[in-house]
Amino acid sequence: MTLSNFVAAFLTLCIFSFLYKENPFYRFGEHLLVGVSMGYAIPLIYDTVFIPYVYRPIFLDHNYIIIIPAVLGFLYVFRYSKNLSWLARYPIVFGMGIVGMSVPMSMHSQVLVQMKTAMLPLDNINTILIFIGTVTILLYFFFSKAHKGAYGKVTNIGVWFMMIGFGASFGYTVMARISLLIGRIQFLLGDFLGLIK
Amino acid sequence: MEKRKMTLVQRMQQLDRRYIYIVIAVAIIIPLLIPFNTKTYVTEPTANIYKKIDSFAGREDKAILMSFNHDASTMPELFPMEVSILRHCFERDVKVFTLCFMPQAAPLVDYAINTAKEGYDVTSGVDYLNFGYRPFALQLPIILGMGEDISNALETDSEGRKIENMEIMENIRNYDDMNLVIDFSGSASIQTWIIYARAKFGANIAAGITAVMVADNYPYLQTGQLVGMLRGLKGAAEYEKLVDIFAAYEDEDYPNGRPYSQEILKEINVPITADKIIYEVTNEDGSVDKISTNAEMKYEYKKARIGMNAQSVAHVMIIVFIIVGNIGYFLTRKNKKLG
């Protein structure tokens, strides 16, 4: 049993103790996680971002054009000032510009390709189900007509399709959460106690 | 009699949730302590990733990129996938690159490589290369830049070495050569690769994702924008099995693993309770032949499959709880109606 495994096992049990009830051990583990994450990220980012992309180009390579984006990025700091917080909007503007750049390609992958593959010949059960599901769900979200009578029955089919989708999604969520628990128990039983070979 | 039944039902309805936690914990602990052999059925999205990587076996002009976009919290699901794919690459002589855009992922990349390469004669810069951590702000320029020239977009590896003249970079220039990107994530980060690397450069993209994200990403699989998808712990278990059956297989005809075959996959099972890889071949008459090998089956190579045993038992328990809970609910409602 190594010291690191002992610390990890202790902190795992601190977090698990929340399952019984809220307690100081749980809060200690939770706060330590936040602190360690930040403590790890700050020097790493300083070393892998500030030094190679700001310090080295400006001070060692004398590439002074970098000062402009560096100053622009520094304006984010004013987010914490009541009077000068408006300055932080300028770097955000550039961020929004990048979002704009993604629009045409997002349209391609998330709309056009999806539409194309939804328009298939109805020659097997899968494509028929996709067709019925797509049409009835789209009709369900057509709110300018009351969901009554025959129209209401059709939109109700869309609700069933959505419920099945939500059920599948929830089932996967349960699977994911159990997987995380399995991972921790594998660590406790295997790496920490050495009971799994 | 009726009254006593309802009292029991009411008691069940008000059961302290901590008893359920204990039952779930026991349902997970026992299968982990006493592993048993179950058949792992390999699904098409997993097999497609395997086949794509395997098509690069022994080729100098092809490589894959593994993008680690997760922290330690999703390791139980994603780490076995990463180790299995790295192992596949090392077994079948496929060039593999690794990269991450999250600070917390940087040590996980090293951990995965060090775990997988144990027992293999592989060298950094020749068989594999870790590009290391790159700031998230540079994700877009790097993804787009790799479409033109990987050496220009990344310049150095995780150890600060210039990548341009490295042996592994020979014949590898952009997505035409590094023709498969696998993103491991518990978030929607795969979309960035689909939107930029796939839509702009036609790169093949695959996903190794946590089960939570599976439903969100199915549309990309259905539309062919994803080559394949490893779905949670189940996907990792499937890939472990494929590596054992094909990549780790050795005989006179296939000294470095055999190619993928649907027929072989149907016939063969690999028990996880053994220390060495054993192939259980089911014959047409139903009899089973055992082929023993000297290949070691380390715990890391079967971790997801052992985990899936526990997963199956836990799922059965959850289904039982849902059924019992519903019976209790309907009986209570009926009792209320009866007054």
Coordinates of C-alpha atoms in Angstrom, one line a residue:
Chain A
M1 CA 0.0 0.0 0.0
T2 CA 1.6 3.3 -1.1
L3 CA 1.0 6.6 0.6
S4 CA -0.7 8.0 -2.5
N5 CA -3.2 5.1 -2.4
F6 CA -3.8 5.6 1.3
V7 CA -4.6 9.3 0.7
A8 CA -6.8 8.5 -2.3
A9 CA -8.7 5.8 -0.3
F10 CA -9.2 8.2 2.7
L11 CA -10.5 11.0 0.4
T12 CA -12.8 8.5 -1.4
L13 CA -14.3 7.4 1.9
C14 CA -14.6 11.1 3.0
I15 CA -16.8 11.7 -0.1
F16 CA -18.7 8.5 0.3
S17 CA -19.6 9.5 3.9
F18 CA -22.1 11.9 2.4
L19 CA -24.3 8.9 1.5
Y20 CA -24.9 8.6 5.3
K21 CA -25.3 12.3 5.9
E22 CA -23.6 15.7 5.5
N23 CA -20.5 15.8 7.6
P24 CA -17.1 17.6 8.0
F25 CA -15.1 14.8 6.3
Y26 CA -17.2 15.2 3.2
R27 CA -16.8 19.0 3.2
F28 CA -13.0 18.6 3.7
G29 CA -12.8 16.3 0.7
E30 CA -14.9 18.5 -1.5
H31 CA -13.0 21.7 -0.6
L32 CA -9.7 19.9 -1.0
L33 CA -10.6 18.8 -4.5
V34 CA -11.5 22.4 -5.6
G35 CA -8.3 23.7 -4.1
V36 CA -6.0 21.1 -5.5
S37 CA -7.5 21.4 -9.0
M38 CA -6.9 25.2 -9.0
G39 CA -3.5 24.8 -7.4
Y40 CA -2.6 22.3 -10.1
A41 CA -4.0 24.2 -13.1
I42 CA -2.5 27.7 -12.3
P43 CA 1.2 26.8 -12.5
L44 CA 0.5 24.4 -15.4
I45 CA -1.2 27.1 -17.4
Y46 CA 1.5 29.6 -16.4
D47 CA 4.1 27.2 -17.7
T48 CA 2.3 26.0 -20.8
V49 CA 0.5 29.2 -21.8
F50 CA 2.0 32.4 -20.4
I51 CA 5.6 31.4 -20.9
P52 CA 5.5 30.0 -24.5
Y53 CA 2.8 32.3 -25.9
V54 CA 3.3 35.6 -24.0
Y55 CA 6.7 35.9 -22.2
R56 CA 8.9 34.1 -24.8
P57 CA 7.5 35.8 -27.9
I58 CA 7.5 39.3 -26.4
F59 CA 10.6 39.4 -24.2
L60 CA 12.9 36.8 -25.9
D61 CA 11.9 36.9 -29.6
H62 CA 10.9 40.6 -29.5
N63 CA 7.7 39.8 -31.4
Y64 CA 5.9 42.9 -30.1
I65 CA 2.7 42.4 -32.1
I66 CA 1.8 39.8 -29.4
I67 CA 1.4 42.7 -26.9
I68 CA -2.0 43.5 -28.5
P69 CA -3.7 40.1 -27.9
A70 CA -1.9 39.9 -24.5
V71 CA -3.3 43.2 -23.4
L72 CA -6.7 42.2 -24.8
G73 CA -6.6 39.0 -22.8
F74 CA -5.6 40.9 -19.7
L75 CA -8.7 43.0 -19.9
Y76 CA -10.6 40.0 -18.6
V77 CA -9.2 40.9 -15.1
F78 CA -11.4 44.0 -15.0
R79 CA -14.4 41.7 -14.7
Y80 CA -13.8 42.0 -11.0
S81 CA -13.9 45.8 -11.0
K82 CA -17.3 47.5 -10.6
N83 CA -16.3 50.6 -12.5
L84 CA -14.1 49.1 -15.2
S85 CA -15.9 45.7 -15.8
W86 CA -17.0 47.0 -19.2
L87 CA -13.4 46.6 -20.4
A88 CA -13.9 42.8 -20.1
R89 CA -16.4 42.9 -22.9
Y90 CA -13.7 43.5 -25.6
P91 CA -12.0 40.1 -25.3
I92 CA -15.5 38.5 -25.1
V93 CA -16.3 40.2 -28.5
F94 CA -13.4 38.3 -30.1
G95 CA -14.7 35.1 -28.5
M96 CA -18.1 35.7 -30.0
G97 CA -16.4 36.2 -33.4
I98 CA -15.0 32.7 -33.1
V99 CA -18.5 31.4 -32.4
G100 CA -19.6 33.1 -35.6
M101 CA -16.9 31.2 -37.5
S102 CA -18.3 27.9 -36.4
V103 CA -21.9 28.6 -37.6
P104 CA -21.5 27.5 -41.2
M105 CA -19.7 24.2 -40.3
S106 CA -22.1 23.6 -37.4
M107 CA -25.0 24.0 -39.9
H108 CA -23.4 21.4 -42.1
S109 CA -22.8 18.7 -39.4
Q110 CA -25.7 19.4 -37.1
V111 CA -28.5 20.3 -39.5
L112 CA -27.8 19.5 -43.1
V113 CA -26.2 16.1 -42.7
Q114 CA -28.8 15.2 -40.1
M115 CA -31.6 16.2 -42.4
K116 CA -30.1 14.3 -45.3
T117 CA -29.8 11.1 -43.4
A118 CA -33.4 11.5 -42.1
M119 CA -34.7 11.5 -45.6
L120 CA -34.2 7.9 -46.5
P121 CA -36.3 5.5 -48.5
L122 CA -38.9 3.8 -46.3
D123 CA -37.8 0.3 -47.1
N124 CA -37.1 -1.1 -43.6
I125 CA -38.5 -0.8 -40.2
N126 CA -35.8 1.5 -38.9
T127 CA -36.3 4.2 -41.5
I128 CA -40.1 3.9 -41.0
L129 CA -39.6 4.5 -37.2
I130 CA -37.2 7.4 -37.8
F131 CA -39.8 8.9 -40.2
I132 CA -42.7 8.5 -37.8
G133 CA -40.6 9.7 -34.9
T134 CA -39.3 12.8 -36.7
V135 CA -42.6 13.9 -38.1
T136 CA -44.7 13.4 -34.9
I137 CA -42.1 15.1 -32.7
L138 CA -41.9 18.1 -35.1
L139 CA -45.7 18.3 -35.0
Y140 CA -45.6 18.2 -31.2
F141 CA -43.5 21.3 -31.2
F142 CA -45.9 23.1 -33.5
F143 CA -47.6 25.2 -30.8
S144 CA -49.8 27.5 -32.9
K145 CA -52.3 24.7 -33.2
A146 CA -54.1 23.1 -30.3
H147 CA -53.2 19.5 -29.6
K148 CA -56.8 18.2 -29.9
G149 CA -58.6 15.6 -31.9
A150 CA -56.7 13.6 -34.6
Y151 CA -53.9 16.2 -34.5
G152 CA -53.6 15.6 -30.7
K153 CA -53.4 11.8 -31.2
V154 CA -50.6 12.3 -33.8
T155 CA -48.6 14.6 -31.4
N156 CA -49.2 12.1 -28.6
I157 CA -47.2 9.5 -30.7
G158 CA -44.4 12.1 -30.7
V159 CA -44.6 12.3 -26.9
W160 CA -44.2 8.5 -26.8
F161 CA -41.1 8.7 -29.0
M162 CA -39.6 11.3 -26.7
M163 CA -40.4 9.3 -23.6
I164 CA -38.6 6.3 -25.1
G165 CA -35.7 8.6 -25.9
F166 CA -35.6 10.1 -22.3
G167 CA -35.8 6.5 -20.9
A168 CA -32.8 5.4 -23.0
S169 CA -30.9 8.5 -21.9
F170 CA -31.8 7.9 -18.3
G171 CA -30.8 4.3 -18.6
Y172 CA -27.4 5.3 -19.9
T173 CA -27.1 7.8 -17.0
V174 CA -27.7 5.1 -14.4
M175 CA -25.1 2.9 -16.2
A176 CA -22.6 5.8 -16.1
R177 CA -23.1 6.5 -12.4
I178 CA -22.9 2.8 -11.5
S179 CA -19.7 2.6 -13.6
L180 CA -18.2 5.4 -11.5
L181 CA -19.1 3.6 -8.3
I182 CA -17.6 0.4 -9.7
G183 CA -14.4 2.3 -10.5
R184 CA -14.0 3.6 -7.0
I185 CA -14.8 0.2 -5.5
Q186 CA -12.3 -1.4 -7.8
F187 CA -9.7 1.1 -6.5
L188 CA -10.6 0.5 -2.9
L189 CA -10.7 -3.3 -3.1
G190 CA -7.9 -3.7 -5.7
D191 CA -5.3 -0.9 -5.5
F192 CA -5.8 -0.1 -1.8
L193 CA -6.7 -3.4 -0.1
G194 CA -5.1 -5.7 -2.7
L195 CA -8.1 -8.0 -2.7
I196 CA -8.6 -8.1 -6.5
K197 CA -5.7 -9.7 -8.5
Chain B
M1 CA -54.5 -10.3 6.1
E2 CA -55.0 -7.4 3.6
K3 CA -54.2 -4.8 6.3
R4 CA -50.9 -6.6 7.2
K5 CA -49.9 -6.7 3.5
M6 CA -50.4 -3.0 3.1
T7 CA -48.4 -2.3 6.2
L8 CA -45.5 -4.1 4.7
V9 CA -46.0 -2.2 1.5
Q10 CA -46.1 1.1 3.3
R11 CA -43.0 0.2 5.2
M12 CA -41.3 -0.5 1.8
Q13 CA -42.4 2.8 0.5
Q14 CA -40.8 4.6 3.4
L15 CA -37.6 2.5 3.4
D16 CA -34.5 4.6 4.3
R17 CA -32.6 5.2 1.1
R18 CA -29.3 4.1 2.8
Y19 CA -30.5 0.5 2.9
I20 CA -30.7 0.7 -0.9
Y21 CA -27.2 2.1 -1.0
I22 CA -25.9 -0.9 1.0
V23 CA -27.7 -3.4 -1.3
I24 CA -26.2 -1.7 -4.4
A25 CA -22.7 -1.6 -2.7
V26 CA -22.9 -5.4 -1.9
A27 CA -24.2 -6.1 -5.4
I28 CA -21.1 -4.5 -6.8
I29 CA -18.5 -5.7 -4.3
I30 CA -19.3 -9.4 -4.6
P31 CA -18.9 -9.7 -8.4
L32 CA -15.6 -7.8 -8.1
L33 CA -14.2 -10.1 -5.4
I34 CA -15.5 -13.2 -7.1
P35 CA -15.2 -12.6 -10.8
F36 CA -17.2 -14.9 -13.1
N37 CA -17.1 -15.5 -16.9
T38 CA -19.8 -13.9 -19.0
K39 CA -20.0 -13.5 -22.7
T40 CA -19.3 -9.9 -23.9
Y41 CA -21.2 -9.3 -27.1
V42 CA -19.3 -6.9 -29.4
T43 CA -21.5 -4.3 -31.0
E44 CA -21.0 -2.7 -34.4
P45 CA -20.0 0.8 -33.3
T46 CA -17.1 -0.8 -31.2
A47 CA -16.1 -3.2 -34.0
N48 CA -16.0 -0.4 -36.5
I49 CA -13.4 1.5 -34.5
Y50 CA -11.4 -1.7 -34.1
K51 CA -11.5 -2.4 -37.8
K52 CA -10.5 1.1 -38.7
I53 CA -7.5 1.1 -36.4
D54 CA -6.5 -2.4 -37.5
S55 CA -6.6 -1.3 -41.2
F56 CA -3.5 0.9 -40.3
A57 CA -1.5 -2.1 -38.9
G58 CA 2.1 -2.0 -40.0
R59 CA 1.6 1.0 -42.2
E60 CA 4.2 3.8 -42.0
D61 CA 1.9 6.3 -43.7
K62 CA -1.1 6.0 -41.3
A63 CA -1.6 7.0 -37.7
I64 CA -4.3 7.6 -35.2
L65 CA -4.7 10.5 -32.7
M66 CA -6.2 10.0 -29.2
S67 CA -7.6 13.1 -27.7
F68 CA -8.0 13.0 -23.9
N69 CA -10.7 15.4 -23.0
H70 CA -11.5 14.3 -19.5
D71 CA -10.3 14.4 -15.9
A72 CA -10.0 11.7 -13.3
S73 CA -13.7 11.7 -12.5
T74 CA -14.6 9.8 -15.6
M75 CA -11.6 7.5 -15.5
P76 CA -13.5 4.3 -14.6
E77 CA -15.3 4.4 -18.0
L78 CA -12.7 6.0 -20.2
F79 CA -9.4 4.7 -18.9
P80 CA -10.0 1.0 -19.9
M81 CA -10.9 2.2 -23.4
E82 CA -7.7 4.2 -23.7
V83 CA -5.5 1.4 -22.4
S84 CA -7.2 -1.1 -24.8
I85 CA -6.7 1.1 -27.8
L86 CA -3.1 1.9 -27.0
R87 CA -2.5 -1.9 -26.5
H88 CA -4.1 -2.6 -29.8
C89 CA -1.8 -0.1 -31.5
F90 CA 1.3 -1.5 -29.7
E91 CA 0.3 -5.1 -30.6
R92 CA -0.4 -4.3 -34.3
D93 CA 2.3 -1.7 -34.9
V94 CA 0.0 1.2 -35.5
K95 CA 1.5 4.7 -35.0
V96 CA -0.4 6.5 -32.2
F97 CA -0.4 10.2 -31.1
T98 CA -1.9 11.5 -27.9
L99 CA -3.1 15.1 -27.1
C100 CA -5.1 16.8 -24.5
F101 CA -6.7 20.3 -24.0
M102 CA -7.4 20.0 -20.3
P103 CA -4.8 20.5 -17.7
Q104 CA -6.2 17.6 -15.6
A105 CA -5.9 15.2 -18.5
A106 CA -2.1 15.7 -18.9
P107 CA -1.1 13.2 -16.2
L108 CA -3.8 10.8 -17.3
V109 CA -2.2 10.6 -20.8
D110 CA 1.1 9.6 -19.3
Y111 CA -0.6 7.1 -17.0
A112 CA -2.5 5.5 -19.9
I113 CA 0.7 5.2 -22.0
N114 CA 2.8 3.8 -19.1
T115 CA 0.1 1.3 -18.2
A116 CA -0.4 0.1 -21.8
K117 CA 3.2 0.0 -22.9
E118 CA 4.3 -2.3 -20.1
G119 CA 5.6 -5.5 -21.7
Y120 CA 5.8 -4.0 -25.2
D121 CA 9.0 -2.9 -26.9
V122 CA 7.8 0.6 -28.0
T123 CA 9.6 3.9 -28.0
S124 CA 8.4 7.5 -27.7
G125 CA 9.0 9.3 -31.0
V126 CA 9.1 6.1 -33.0
D127 CA 6.0 4.0 -32.1
Y128 CA 4.0 6.6 -30.2
L129 CA 4.2 10.3 -29.4
N130 CA 2.5 12.4 -26.8
F131 CA 1.9 15.9 -27.9
G132 CA 1.0 16.7 -24.3
Y133 CA -1.3 19.4 -22.9
R134 CA -2.3 22.4 -25.1
P135 CA -4.4 25.3 -23.8
F136 CA -8.1 25.0 -24.5
A137 CA -7.9 28.5 -26.1
L138 CA -5.7 27.0 -28.8
Q139 CA -8.0 24.0 -29.5
L140 CA -9.5 25.5 -32.6
P141 CA -6.3 26.7 -34.2
I142 CA -4.6 23.4 -33.5
I143 CA -7.5 21.3 -34.9
L144 CA -7.6 23.5 -38.0
G145 CA -3.8 23.6 -38.2
M146 CA -3.4 19.9 -38.1
G147 CA -5.5 19.7 -41.3
E148 CA -2.6 21.5 -43.0
D149 CA 0.5 20.4 -41.2
I150 CA 0.7 18.7 -37.8
S151 CA 4.3 19.7 -37.3
N152 CA 3.5 23.4 -37.7
A153 CA 0.4 23.2 -35.6
L154 CA 2.0 21.6 -32.6
E155 CA 5.8 22.1 -33.1
T156 CA 6.8 20.3 -29.9
D157 CA 5.8 17.2 -28.0
S158 CA 5.1 16.9 -24.2
E159 CA 8.8 16.9 -23.4
G160 CA 9.5 20.0 -25.5
R161 CA 11.2 18.1 -28.4
K162 CA 10.7 19.4 -31.9
I163 CA 8.4 16.9 -33.6
E164 CA 9.2 17.8 -37.2
N165 CA 12.2 15.5 -37.6
M166 CA 11.0 12.6 -35.4
E167 CA 10.9 9.1 -36.9
I168 CA 7.2 8.7 -36.2
M169 CA 6.4 11.9 -38.2
E170 CA 7.8 10.4 -41.4
N171 CA 5.0 10.1 -44.0
I172 CA 2.6 11.7 -41.5
R173 CA 1.6 15.3 -42.4
N174 CA -2.1 16.0 -41.8
Y175 CA -5.5 14.3 -41.4
D176 CA -5.0 12.5 -44.7
D177 CA -2.3 10.4 -42.9
M178 CA -3.4 10.7 -39.3
N179 CA -6.7 9.4 -40.5
L180 CA -8.5 8.6 -37.3
V181 CA -9.2 10.9 -34.3
I182 CA -10.7 9.3 -31.2
D183 CA -11.9 11.8 -28.7
F184 CA -12.3 10.4 -25.1
S185 CA -14.7 12.6 -23.2
G186 CA -17.5 12.9 -20.7
S187 CA -18.7 16.1 -22.4
A188 CA -19.8 17.3 -25.9
S189 CA -16.2 17.9 -27.0
I190 CA -16.5 15.4 -29.8
Q191 CA -18.6 18.0 -31.6
T192 CA -15.6 20.3 -32.1
W193 CA -13.8 17.5 -33.9
I194 CA -16.9 16.7 -36.0
I195 CA -17.5 20.4 -36.9
Y196 CA -14.0 21.3 -37.8
A197 CA -11.8 18.3 -38.5
R198 CA -14.6 16.2 -40.1
A199 CA -16.6 18.9 -41.9
K200 CA -13.6 20.9 -43.2
F201 CA -10.9 18.2 -43.8
G202 CA -12.9 15.0 -44.0
A203 CA -11.0 13.4 -41.1
N204 CA -12.4 10.1 -39.6
I205 CA -13.7 10.8 -36.1
A206 CA -14.6 8.3 -33.4
A207 CA -15.8 8.7 -29.9
G208 CA -15.0 7.1 -26.6
I209 CA -17.6 8.5 -24.3
T210 CA -19.2 8.1 -20.9
A211 CA -22.6 6.4 -21.0
V212 CA -24.2 9.7 -20.0
M213 CA -23.2 11.2 -23.4
V214 CA -24.2 8.3 -25.5
A215 CA -27.8 9.3 -26.3
D216 CA -26.6 12.8 -27.3
N217 CA -24.0 11.4 -29.7
Y218 CA -26.1 8.7 -31.5
P219 CA -27.3 11.1 -34.2
Y220 CA -23.6 11.6 -35.3
L221 CA -23.2 7.8 -35.4
Q222 CA -26.4 7.3 -37.4
T223 CA -25.4 10.0 -39.9
G224 CA -22.0 8.5 -40.4
Q225 CA -20.1 11.5 -39.0
L226 CA -18.6 9.1 -36.4
V227 CA -16.8 6.0 -37.6
G228 CA -17.7 4.3 -34.4
M229 CA -18.4 4.9 -30.7
L230 CA -17.2 3.3 -27.5
R231 CA -20.1 3.6 -25.1
G232 CA -19.2 3.7 -21.5
L233 CA -17.8 0.7 -19.6
K234 CA -19.6 -1.7 -21.9
G235 CA -17.7 -0.2 -24.9
A236 CA -14.5 -0.6 -23.0
A237 CA -15.3 -4.2 -22.2
E238 CA -16.1 -5.0 -25.8
Y239 CA -12.8 -3.4 -27.0
E240 CA -10.8 -5.4 -24.4
K241 CA -12.3 -8.6 -25.8
L242 CA -11.5 -7.6 -29.4
V243 CA -7.9 -6.9 -28.5
D244 CA -7.6 -10.3 -26.7
I245 CA -9.1 -12.3 -29.6
F246 CA -7.4 -10.6 -32.6
A247 CA -4.6 -8.2 -31.7
A248 CA -3.0 -10.3 -29.0
Y249 CA -3.4 -13.6 -30.9
E250 CA -0.1 -15.2 -32.0
D251 CA 0.6 -18.3 -34.1
E252 CA 2.8 -19.3 -37.0
D253 CA 0.5 -17.7 -39.6
Y254 CA -0.1 -14.6 -37.6
P255 CA 2.9 -13.7 -35.5
N256 CA 1.6 -10.2 -34.7
G257 CA -2.1 -10.7 -34.3
R258 CA -4.8 -11.8 -36.7
P259 CA -7.2 -9.6 -38.7
Y260 CA -10.7 -9.0 -37.6
S261 CA -13.3 -11.6 -38.5
Q262 CA -17.0 -11.7 -37.6
E263 CA -17.0 -15.5 -37.8
I264 CA -14.1 -15.9 -35.3
L265 CA -15.7 -13.4 -33.0
K266 CA -18.9 -15.5 -32.9
E267 CA -17.0 -18.7 -32.1
I268 CA -14.5 -17.5 -29.5
N269 CA -14.8 -16.3 -25.9
V270 CA -12.0 -15.3 -23.6
P271 CA -12.6 -16.1 -19.9
I272 CA -11.5 -13.4 -17.6
T273 CA -10.9 -15.6 -14.5
A274 CA -7.7 -16.9 -16.0
D275 CA -4.2 -15.3 -15.6
K276 CA -3.3 -16.2 -19.2
I277 CA -5.3 -15.6 -22.3
I278 CA -7.4 -18.8 -23.1
Y279 CA -9.5 -19.0 -26.2
E280 CA -12.7 -21.0 -25.8
V281 CA -13.8 -22.1 -29.2
T282 CA -17.4 -23.2 -29.5
N283 CA -17.8 -25.9 -32.2
E284 CA -20.8 -26.5 -34.4
D285 CA -22.0 -29.4 -32.2
G286 CA -21.9 -27.1 -29.1
S287 CA -18.7 -28.6 -27.6
V288 CA -16.0 -26.2 -26.4
D289 CA -12.3 -26.5 -27.2
K290 CA -9.9 -24.6 -25.0
I291 CA -6.7 -23.1 -26.5
S292 CA -4.3 -22.0 -23.8
T293 CA -1.6 -19.4 -24.5
N294 CA 1.3 -18.0 -22.6
A295 CA 0.1 -14.5 -23.2
E296 CA -0.4 -12.8 -19.8
M297 CA -3.8 -11.4 -19.0
K298 CA -3.1 -8.5 -16.7
Y299 CA -5.8 -7.0 -14.5
E300 CA -5.6 -3.8 -16.5
Y301 CA -6.5 -5.8 -19.7
K302 CA -9.7 -7.1 -18.2
K303 CA -10.7 -4.4 -15.8
A304 CA -13.7 -3.2 -17.8
R305 CA -15.0 -6.8 -18.3
I306 CA -14.7 -7.5 -14.5
G307 CA -16.5 -4.1 -14.0
M308 CA -19.3 -5.1 -16.4
N309 CA -20.0 -8.2 -14.2
A310 CA -20.7 -5.9 -11.3
Q311 CA -22.6 -3.6 -13.6
S312 CA -24.9 -6.4 -14.7
V313 CA -25.7 -7.4 -11.1
A314 CA -26.3 -3.8 -10.1
H315 CA -28.6 -3.3 -13.0
V316 CA -30.6 -6.4 -12.0
M317 CA -30.9 -5.0 -8.5
I318 CA -32.1 -1.6 -9.8
I319 CA -34.7 -3.2 -12.0
V320 CA -35.9 -5.2 -9.0
F321 CA -36.1 -2.0 -6.9
I322 CA -38.1 -0.2 -9.7
I323 CA -40.5 -3.2 -9.9
V324 CA -40.9 -3.5 -6.1
G325 CA -41.3 0.3 -5.8
N326 CA -44.0 0.4 -8.4
I327 CA -45.9 -2.6 -6.9
G328 CA -45.7 -0.7 -3.6
Y329 CA -47.0 2.5 -5.3
F330 CA -49.9 0.8 -6.9
L331 CA -50.9 -1.2 -3.8
T332 CA -50.8 2.0 -1.7
R333 CA -52.9 3.8 -4.3
K334 CA -55.4 1.0 -4.3
N335 CA -55.5 1.0 -0.5
K336 CA -56.2 4.7 -0.5
K337 CA -59.1 4.2 -3.0
L338 CA -60.5 1.5 -0.9
G339 CA -60.4 3.9 2.0

